[in-house]
Amino acid sequence: MAGITNLPQEIITLITDYLDRRDRHRLATTCRNLYESLLSLLWKEVFIQSDFPRFNSSLHCGRVAIPADRPVISSIRLAQHAHLVHHLSLDGPFSSEYYAIIFPQLHTLSFHLDTSFYAPCDNNHATFNHTSDTSLKAEQHRHRAGLIRLNPTIKDIIIRMHNPQPTADFWDAISTTLSEPTRLFISGLSRTDGDILDSFWKACNLFEDIHCWAHTLGDTKLVSQLSFPRLKRISFYSSDKFRMWFGAAAQLAWFKRCPNLTRLHWAFHSRDFPADKFREALEQESWPIMEDLSLDELDQQDDALAATLSRLPPLRIFRLRSTDFGPLVFDTLRRRLFGTLRILDLTGIVYFTSRMALDVLTECVHLEDFRGGIVNAQEINNVSRPWVCLGLKRLSTIIVSGPDASTSKNAYEALSRLTCLETLDIGLGNVGNWELSILVSRGMQHLPWSLEYGLGQLSTLTKLRTVSLVDNIQELLTDEDVEWTADNLPALEQVKGRLCVNDDRRERLAGVLRRSGILRVDIGRHQSKY
């Protein structure tokens, strides 16, 4: 230990920067010298859980106290180290002293508004005073607004909320204090209207990146009066309740007022999707520099969906969730996107066929991340149609083959050419047995992770860090297969999937992988061993 403490401070910081927060705290408790060396890192990110009473309410057991899962940092101690804090996360309500601290370097402020916390009360908390609790939660929003006003250096704000919702004063504090904030992450927004809603949109107008998951928002004319010139990235997820107020058409009208969008991730209630207006927005090039588009629950028939997507810009990243994906949509994606795509995620789309998946792999030369589909090894032709995406870093797809090992060897040969690959997932992923029964012919099997079937060709994948195998009841891996994996994939850090059926043998094979330096071995999707 003396050798470590004798190193220059800069070297100690570089070394410990590779550790997670928990390991840094453990290391700092070993001696005073290391604690002093790690002080700036220990206080860089601060997570504090309230010491107010916390309960779970149950119909059968009443109110059950929840013990704190971390020690409380006092406001005095926090103030003493405030100059070191870059990220502050407050879970629950706190006394006013915590909100009166100035943090000169504060970059990220996170609030978790957990309804399990209550105002302190007498009689061993056997009774609950609704009036004092309501007053407490309203007071907390005023305190949080005051904290923002004291710390104009804040760039990112994260809010995980429950009722009561933030007040207009809270959003006004953001608008009047922060000059050029970067990111607003907010979940649980609901029943917001009137002055509060107007203050919310004024605050949104300042950010570059908004991630919002909401239940209900009222309608407001203010959105049509704001231009949102700084907003570059939006992730917006709404429920079906939005159809009555700020529905998908109103959401789209907001997006169109963001001309500098580079990313739009949009999940909506499918029956409310304004297909014609969305296509019109694409035709009018409402987002001329858009690179990243994700659409969830876009359930239109194949021809209608193809028409909706017919004016897609030259995206680098595209993600789609749709139950009616078909050949017309795929041809549209080929024409519009195959020359530019870096990331394509079609996970869980049942009718994304093997030939479509192979077309992606043999035509998208710039592809770096591909997720979705089922690849039939019998359809792989490495001579006339080789895979061209040689820069691929992540491949998540199901590969199936016949009982003849020669077809599996074709799949392994194709994989062996992807020398930049870092993540390979050939397990079930998000596709279940019902979908497999539709897409996979009888007599086909998952690509065996086996030397007999061609595994040895993957020694070229020297950058491979994560492998996810099939998690089923078949005992496919031999001792030689596991030993080869441990010995011939030098960058491998994680292996997922059931290695075999027998519990004792599975543990023994997992031990072979761990002893080779693999950091994490998940021997079943429902259990993890470290």
Short mmCIF file of C-alpha atoms in Angstrom, two decimals, residues 225-511:
data_model
loop_
_atom_site.label_atom_id
_atom_site.label_comp_id
_atom_site.label_asym_id
_atom_site.label_seq_id
_atom_site.Cartn_x
_atom_site.Cartn_y
_atom_site.Cartn_z
CA GLN A 225 -44.98 31.28 -29.89
CA LEU A 226 -41.59 29.77 -29.04
CA SER A 227 -38.97 28.77 -31.60
CA PHE A 228 -36.71 26.37 -29.60
CA PRO A 229 -33.56 27.25 -31.59
CA ARG A 230 -31.17 25.54 -29.13
CA LEU A 231 -33.04 22.24 -28.96
CA LYS A 232 -31.06 19.55 -30.79
CA ARG A 233 -32.15 16.28 -29.21
CA ILE A 234 -35.63 15.18 -28.08
CA SER A 235 -36.72 11.90 -26.51
CA PHE A 236 -40.46 12.14 -25.83
CA TYR A 237 -42.61 9.31 -24.50
CA SER A 238 -46.32 9.79 -23.88
CA SER A 239 -49.27 7.64 -22.81
CA ASP A 240 -52.68 7.23 -24.45
CA LYS A 241 -54.06 9.85 -22.04
CA PHE A 242 -52.32 12.48 -24.18
CA ARG A 243 -54.99 12.07 -26.85
CA MET A 244 -57.27 14.32 -24.82
CA TRP A 245 -54.74 17.16 -24.40
CA PHE A 246 -51.20 17.38 -25.76
CA GLY A 247 -51.67 14.58 -28.29
CA ALA A 248 -49.35 13.28 -30.98
CA ALA A 249 -50.41 16.00 -33.45
CA ALA A 250 -49.58 18.71 -30.90
CA GLN A 251 -46.29 16.98 -30.12
CA LEU A 252 -45.40 16.96 -33.82
CA ALA A 253 -46.24 20.67 -34.05
CA TRP A 254 -43.74 21.23 -31.22
CA PHE A 255 -41.06 19.16 -32.98
CA LYS A 256 -41.53 21.21 -36.15
CA ARG A 257 -40.63 24.32 -34.16
CA CYS A 258 -37.20 22.79 -33.48
CA PRO A 259 -35.35 23.34 -36.79
CA ASN A 260 -31.98 22.25 -35.43
CA LEU A 261 -32.99 18.78 -34.30
CA THR A 262 -30.37 16.12 -34.89
CA ARG A 263 -32.14 13.41 -32.84
CA LEU A 264 -35.81 12.56 -32.34
CA HIS A 265 -36.86 9.55 -30.28
CA TRP A 266 -40.66 9.47 -30.23
CA ALA A 267 -43.02 6.99 -28.59
CA PHE A 268 -46.76 7.68 -28.86
CA HIS A 269 -50.14 6.02 -28.79
CA SER A 270 -50.37 4.48 -32.27
CA ARG A 271 -54.03 5.32 -32.89
CA ASP A 272 -53.18 8.99 -32.48
CA PHE A 273 -50.21 9.09 -34.88
CA PRO A 274 -50.57 11.95 -37.43
CA ALA A 275 -49.09 10.04 -40.37
CA ASP A 276 -49.94 12.59 -43.07
CA LYS A 277 -48.57 15.53 -41.07
CA PHE A 278 -45.41 13.62 -40.22
CA ARG A 279 -44.81 12.76 -43.89
CA GLU A 280 -45.49 16.40 -44.76
CA ALA A 281 -42.92 17.52 -42.19
CA LEU A 282 -40.36 15.20 -43.79
CA GLU A 283 -41.23 16.46 -47.27
CA GLN A 284 -40.80 20.06 -46.13
CA GLU A 285 -37.40 19.16 -44.62
CA SER A 286 -38.46 20.45 -41.21
CA TRP A 287 -35.30 18.96 -39.72
CA PRO A 288 -32.53 19.49 -42.29
CA ILE A 289 -29.72 18.14 -40.08
CA MET A 290 -31.60 15.18 -38.54
CA GLU A 291 -29.29 12.15 -38.09
CA ASP A 292 -31.03 9.98 -35.49
CA LEU A 293 -34.70 8.93 -35.61
CA SER A 294 -36.55 6.42 -33.41
CA LEU A 295 -40.28 5.69 -33.76
CA ASP A 296 -42.16 3.45 -31.33
CA GLU A 297 -45.57 1.82 -31.78
CA LEU A 298 -45.85 2.92 -35.41
CA ASP A 299 -48.56 0.43 -36.37
CA GLN A 300 -49.60 1.13 -39.97
CA GLN A 301 -50.12 -1.27 -42.82
CA ASP A 302 -47.04 -1.95 -44.96
CA ASP A 303 -48.03 0.36 -47.82
CA ALA A 304 -49.13 3.19 -45.54
CA LEU A 305 -46.01 2.94 -43.41
CA ALA A 306 -43.82 2.91 -46.52
CA ALA A 307 -45.52 6.10 -47.69
CA THR A 308 -45.01 7.70 -44.26
CA LEU A 309 -41.28 6.95 -44.35
CA SER A 310 -40.79 7.72 -48.03
CA ARG A 311 -39.13 11.08 -47.35
CA LEU A 312 -36.73 10.06 -44.61
CA PRO A 313 -33.56 12.17 -44.56
CA PRO A 314 -30.15 10.43 -44.91
CA LEU A 315 -30.06 9.20 -41.30
CA ARG A 316 -27.07 7.70 -39.53
CA ILE A 317 -29.22 6.07 -36.80
CA PHE A 318 -32.69 4.56 -37.26
CA ARG A 319 -34.83 2.58 -34.83
CA LEU A 320 -38.35 1.31 -35.52
CA ARG A 321 -40.95 -0.67 -33.58
CA SER A 322 -43.90 -1.71 -35.73
CA THR A 323 -46.17 -4.75 -35.94
CA ASP A 324 -46.87 -4.26 -39.66
CA PHE A 325 -43.34 -4.02 -41.06
CA GLY A 326 -43.22 -5.53 -44.55
CA PRO A 327 -41.33 -5.58 -47.88
CA LEU A 328 -42.52 -2.13 -48.98
CA VAL A 329 -41.18 -0.55 -45.80
CA PHE A 330 -37.92 -2.43 -46.19
CA ASP A 331 -37.49 -1.25 -49.78
CA THR A 332 -38.11 2.30 -48.58
CA LEU A 333 -35.38 1.97 -45.97
CA ARG A 334 -33.02 0.53 -48.58
CA ARG A 335 -33.53 3.47 -50.92
CA ARG A 336 -33.39 6.17 -48.27
CA LEU A 337 -30.90 4.91 -45.67
CA PHE A 338 -28.59 2.10 -46.75
CA GLY A 339 -25.91 4.49 -47.97
CA THR A 340 -25.64 6.37 -44.67
CA LEU A 341 -26.72 4.10 -41.79
CA ARG A 342 -24.35 3.53 -38.89
CA ILE A 343 -26.89 2.07 -36.46
CA LEU A 344 -30.03 0.10 -37.38
CA ASP A 345 -32.29 -1.30 -34.66
CA LEU A 346 -35.30 -3.37 -35.76
CA THR A 347 -35.39 -5.59 -32.68
CA GLY A 348 -38.63 -7.49 -32.15
CA ILE A 349 -40.10 -6.87 -35.61
CA VAL A 350 -41.53 -10.27 -36.47
CA TYR A 351 -41.66 -9.91 -40.25
CA PHE A 352 -38.11 -8.65 -40.66
CA THR A 353 -36.95 -11.72 -42.56
CA SER A 354 -33.59 -13.44 -42.92
CA ARG A 355 -33.17 -12.21 -46.50
CA MET A 356 -33.84 -8.65 -45.35
CA ALA A 357 -31.28 -8.98 -42.58
CA LEU A 358 -28.73 -10.34 -45.03
CA ASP A 359 -29.45 -7.47 -47.42
CA VAL A 360 -28.55 -5.09 -44.60
CA LEU A 361 -25.30 -6.92 -43.89
CA THR A 362 -24.34 -7.13 -47.56
CA GLU A 363 -25.29 -3.57 -48.58
CA CYS A 364 -24.84 -1.19 -45.59
CA VAL A 365 -21.12 -0.58 -45.88
CA HIS A 366 -20.97 2.01 -43.05
CA LEU A 367 -22.94 -0.03 -40.51
CA GLU A 368 -21.45 -0.16 -36.98
CA ASP A 369 -24.39 -1.50 -34.93
CA PHE A 370 -27.12 -3.85 -36.18
CA ARG A 371 -29.88 -5.26 -33.99
CA GLY A 372 -32.81 -7.43 -34.97
CA GLY A 373 -33.86 -10.11 -37.37
CA ILE A 374 -33.13 -13.79 -37.80
CA VAL A 375 -30.35 -14.87 -40.14
CA ASN A 376 -30.65 -18.27 -41.79
CA ALA A 377 -27.13 -19.63 -42.24
CA GLN A 378 -28.27 -21.59 -45.31
CA GLU A 379 -28.89 -18.28 -47.09
CA ILE A 380 -25.40 -16.89 -46.41
CA ASN A 381 -23.23 -16.77 -49.53
CA ASN A 382 -19.74 -15.58 -48.69
CA VAL A 383 -18.59 -15.64 -52.33
CA SER A 384 -21.23 -13.80 -54.37
CA ARG A 385 -22.70 -11.77 -51.47
CA PRO A 386 -20.07 -11.19 -48.79
CA TRP A 387 -20.89 -9.04 -45.75
CA VAL A 388 -19.59 -5.55 -46.46
CA CYS A 389 -20.09 -3.95 -43.03
CA LEU A 390 -16.51 -4.64 -41.96
CA GLY A 391 -16.62 -1.81 -39.40
CA LEU A 392 -19.46 -3.48 -37.48
CA LYS A 393 -18.90 -3.21 -33.71
CA ARG A 394 -22.16 -4.72 -32.44
CA LEU A 395 -24.28 -7.50 -33.93
CA SER A 396 -27.44 -8.65 -32.12
CA THR A 397 -29.36 -11.15 -34.21
CA ILE A 398 -30.50 -14.74 -34.07
CA ILE A 399 -28.55 -17.04 -36.37
CA VAL A 400 -30.10 -20.41 -37.18
CA SER A 401 -28.74 -23.32 -39.17
CA GLY A 402 -29.63 -26.82 -40.24
CA PRO A 403 -28.23 -29.99 -38.71
CA ASP A 404 -25.47 -30.04 -41.34
CA ALA A 405 -22.34 -28.40 -39.89
CA SER A 406 -21.35 -26.97 -43.28
CA THR A 407 -24.06 -24.29 -43.15
CA SER A 408 -22.92 -23.24 -39.67
CA LYS A 409 -19.36 -22.92 -40.94
CA ASN A 410 -20.61 -20.43 -43.54
CA ALA A 411 -22.06 -18.31 -40.73
CA TYR A 412 -18.82 -18.46 -38.73
CA GLU A 413 -16.80 -17.56 -41.79
CA ALA A 414 -18.96 -14.47 -42.32
CA LEU A 415 -18.64 -13.52 -38.66
CA SER A 416 -14.87 -14.00 -38.74
CA ARG A 417 -14.53 -11.15 -41.23
CA LEU A 418 -16.08 -8.66 -38.79
CA THR A 419 -12.75 -7.98 -37.11
CA CYS A 420 -13.97 -4.76 -35.42
CA LEU A 421 -16.76 -6.63 -33.59
CA GLU A 422 -16.97 -5.85 -29.85
CA THR A 423 -20.42 -7.27 -28.98
CA LEU A 424 -21.95 -10.42 -30.44
CA ASP A 425 -25.45 -11.45 -29.32
CA ILE A 426 -26.80 -14.55 -31.03
CA GLY A 427 -29.21 -15.43 -28.20
CA LEU A 428 -32.96 -15.10 -28.12
CA GLY A 429 -32.84 -11.41 -27.24
CA ASN A 430 -36.29 -9.85 -27.51
CA VAL A 431 -37.70 -12.47 -29.85
CA GLY A 432 -39.71 -15.21 -28.15
CA ASN A 433 -40.61 -18.76 -29.11
CA TRP A 434 -43.86 -17.69 -30.82
CA GLU A 435 -42.04 -15.37 -33.22
CA LEU A 436 -39.40 -18.03 -33.84
CA SER A 437 -42.08 -20.56 -34.76
CA ILE A 438 -43.30 -18.16 -37.48
CA LEU A 439 -39.93 -17.29 -38.97
CA VAL A 440 -37.81 -20.41 -38.51
CA SER A 441 -38.46 -23.60 -40.43
CA ARG A 442 -38.82 -26.85 -38.53
CA GLY A 443 -35.58 -28.73 -38.18
CA MET A 444 -33.53 -25.56 -37.83
CA GLN A 445 -31.46 -24.85 -34.71
CA HIS A 446 -29.66 -21.91 -33.15
CA LEU A 447 -26.09 -21.54 -34.32
CA PRO A 448 -24.12 -23.83 -31.96
CA TRP A 449 -21.19 -22.20 -30.13
CA SER A 450 -19.10 -25.21 -31.03
CA LEU A 451 -15.74 -26.01 -32.57
CA GLU A 452 -17.40 -28.81 -34.49
CA TYR A 453 -19.64 -26.26 -36.25
CA GLY A 454 -16.91 -23.72 -37.03
CA LEU A 455 -16.33 -21.71 -33.85
CA GLY A 456 -12.55 -21.87 -34.39
CA GLN A 457 -12.83 -19.35 -37.23
CA LEU A 458 -13.60 -16.57 -34.72
CA SER A 459 -9.98 -16.28 -33.54
CA THR A 460 -9.85 -13.21 -35.80
CA LEU A 461 -12.20 -11.31 -33.46
CA THR A 462 -9.48 -9.91 -31.24
CA LYS A 463 -11.65 -6.95 -30.10
CA LEU A 464 -14.66 -9.02 -29.02
CA ARG A 465 -15.62 -8.04 -25.45
CA THR A 466 -19.15 -9.45 -24.94
CA VAL A 467 -20.76 -12.66 -26.16
CA SER A 468 -24.42 -13.55 -25.53
CA LEU A 469 -25.32 -17.14 -26.33
CA VAL A 470 -28.61 -18.99 -26.53
CA ASP A 471 -30.25 -19.45 -23.13
CA ASN A 472 -32.16 -22.68 -23.65
CA ILE A 473 -32.27 -26.19 -22.24
CA GLN A 474 -29.91 -27.77 -24.76
CA GLU A 475 -26.50 -28.89 -23.56
CA LEU A 476 -24.41 -27.66 -26.49
CA LEU A 477 -21.05 -26.55 -25.10
CA THR A 478 -18.25 -29.04 -24.52
CA ASP A 479 -15.23 -28.45 -22.28
CA GLU A 480 -13.18 -27.83 -25.41
CA ASP A 481 -15.62 -25.16 -26.64
CA VAL A 482 -15.40 -23.26 -23.37
CA GLU A 483 -11.61 -23.60 -23.12
CA TRP A 484 -11.23 -22.36 -26.70
CA THR A 485 -13.42 -19.33 -25.90
CA ALA A 486 -11.28 -18.50 -22.87
CA ASP A 487 -7.98 -18.94 -24.71
CA ASN A 488 -8.65 -17.41 -28.14
CA LEU A 489 -10.71 -14.27 -27.57
CA PRO A 490 -8.19 -12.06 -25.74
CA ALA A 491 -10.45 -9.01 -25.19
CA LEU A 492 -13.44 -11.00 -23.89
CA GLU A 493 -14.87 -9.56 -20.65
CA GLN A 494 -18.42 -10.92 -20.47
CA VAL A 495 -20.20 -14.15 -21.44
CA LYS A 496 -23.98 -14.53 -21.15
CA GLY A 497 -26.09 -17.63 -21.61
CA ARG A 498 -26.62 -21.05 -20.12
CA LEU A 499 -23.46 -23.03 -20.79
CA CYS A 500 -25.05 -26.43 -20.20
CA VAL A 501 -27.94 -28.11 -18.38
CA ASN A 502 -26.20 -29.72 -15.41
CA ASP A 503 -25.78 -27.21 -12.57
CA ASP A 504 -22.46 -28.54 -11.28
CA ARG A 505 -20.91 -28.74 -14.72
CA ARG A 506 -22.25 -25.29 -15.59
CA GLU A 507 -20.51 -23.83 -12.54
CA ARG A 508 -17.29 -25.62 -13.45
CA LEU A 509 -17.36 -24.28 -17.02
CA ALA A 510 -18.12 -20.79 -15.71
CA GLY A 511 -15.07 -21.14 -13.46
#
